[in-house]
Amino acid sequence: LLAFARALEELEQEGGIPARAQRYRANHERCLTGMRSMGFNEYVTPDLQGHIITSFLYPASGFNFDDFYDRLNAKGFVIYPGKVTHADCFRIGHIGHLFPADTKALLKTIGEVMLDMQLG
């Protein structure tokens, strides 16, 4: 109950549900812009996409998700495998205690990991 009360306090301090939703939406939009700039494409079309979690297609043949995941995890970032049976994709969440600096750090790390993977 104390944790729930604290969560409600934090929600109120942030400006309520509309402000929280705007932060999530901003995280999503920053992530999309950054991922697209690195050549990733989202799985769900923009007209159907929500701002809670985004699925990205694997960038090219030969992409090794397990290696990508392990390298990100080793640097403190956890993403999710795709849950789509007919598409190779992974998911990035935009909710929780995540702010612009977190999204920026994730994107920087993804860029570094992709470069490392290309270099072998």
XYZ file of C-alpha atoms in Angstrom:
120
model
C 0.000 0.000 0.000
C 2.858 2.380 0.715
C 4.330 1.800 -2.739
C 0.949 2.417 -4.344
C 0.508 5.632 -2.348
C 3.987 6.769 -3.426
C 3.203 5.975 -7.065
C 0.041 8.090 -6.865
C 2.035 10.958 -5.310
C 4.576 10.799 -8.128
C 1.804 10.768 -10.720
C 0.240 13.861 -9.151
C 3.633 15.611 -8.912
C 4.224 14.978 -12.601
C 0.918 16.618 -13.523
C -1.406 13.628 -13.642
C -2.222 11.182 -16.377
C -2.054 13.696 -19.269
C 1.482 14.775 -18.318
C 2.626 11.196 -17.829
C 1.156 10.195 -21.191
C 2.926 13.145 -22.837
C 6.269 11.978 -21.394
C 5.658 8.482 -22.740
C 4.676 9.916 -26.134
C 7.831 12.080 -26.205
C 9.995 9.032 -25.319
C 8.344 7.116 -28.172
C 8.853 9.933 -30.687
C 12.519 10.421 -29.714
C 13.103 6.697 -30.005
C 11.450 6.519 -33.425
C 13.494 9.412 -34.760
C 16.744 7.932 -33.473
C 16.057 4.387 -34.594
C 14.994 5.514 -38.069
C 18.207 7.540 -38.363
C 20.134 4.304 -37.756
C 18.185 2.468 -40.465
C 15.639 0.647 -38.302
C 12.012 0.475 -39.379
C 9.090 -0.062 -37.076
C 6.884 -3.109 -37.511
C 3.542 -1.398 -36.922
C 2.512 1.371 -39.305
C 2.426 4.872 -37.769
C -1.377 5.109 -37.999
C -1.711 2.034 -35.745
C 1.268 2.639 -33.450
C 0.811 3.489 -29.786
C 3.378 5.243 -27.609
C 3.832 2.588 -24.916
C 6.056 0.127 -26.759
C 7.477 0.042 -30.290
C 8.381 -3.013 -32.337
C 11.300 -2.652 -34.745
C 12.137 -5.013 -37.587
C 15.594 -6.538 -37.672
C 17.675 -4.163 -39.818
C 19.170 -6.580 -42.348
C 19.842 -10.174 -43.120
C 22.557 -11.508 -40.887
C 21.401 -9.460 -37.889
C 21.865 -11.521 -34.746
C 19.274 -10.514 -32.164
C 20.804 -12.590 -29.373
C 24.166 -10.856 -29.829
C 22.458 -7.444 -30.040
C 20.429 -8.170 -26.906
C 23.435 -9.439 -24.938
C 25.575 -6.432 -25.878
C 22.836 -3.971 -24.879
C 22.172 -5.870 -21.664
C 25.872 -5.778 -20.766
C 25.679 -1.980 -21.067
C 22.632 -1.783 -18.791
C 19.804 -1.681 -21.332
C 17.102 -4.320 -21.617
C 14.893 -4.629 -24.684
C 12.316 -7.292 -25.482
C 12.241 -9.971 -28.152
C 9.441 -9.626 -30.666
C 6.287 -11.621 -30.011
C 5.245 -11.817 -33.643
C 5.495 -15.224 -35.251
C 5.777 -14.032 -38.852
C 8.247 -11.139 -38.455
C 11.732 -10.831 -37.034
C 11.443 -7.914 -34.657
C 12.229 -6.658 -31.161
C 10.461 -4.200 -28.869
C 11.495 -1.116 -26.940
C 9.322 0.175 -24.113
C 8.793 3.887 -23.448
C 6.991 3.845 -20.097
C 8.019 3.736 -16.479
C 10.680 5.922 -14.921
C 12.183 6.832 -18.309
C 13.040 10.366 -19.357
C 14.674 12.069 -22.388
C 18.188 11.368 -21.099
C 17.365 7.661 -20.838
C 16.125 7.501 -24.431
C 19.177 9.460 -25.614
C 21.505 7.065 -23.769
C 19.708 4.020 -25.208
C 19.977 5.354 -28.755
C 23.660 6.176 -28.318
C 24.297 2.673 -26.999
C 22.338 1.031 -29.817
C 24.471 2.963 -32.309
C 27.660 1.808 -30.592
C 26.469 -1.794 -30.440
C 25.481 -1.815 -34.099
C 28.903 -0.437 -35.051
C 30.652 -3.024 -32.882
C 28.585 -5.800 -34.457
C 29.454 -4.602 -37.976
C 33.148 -4.470 -37.138
C 33.018 -7.968 -35.757
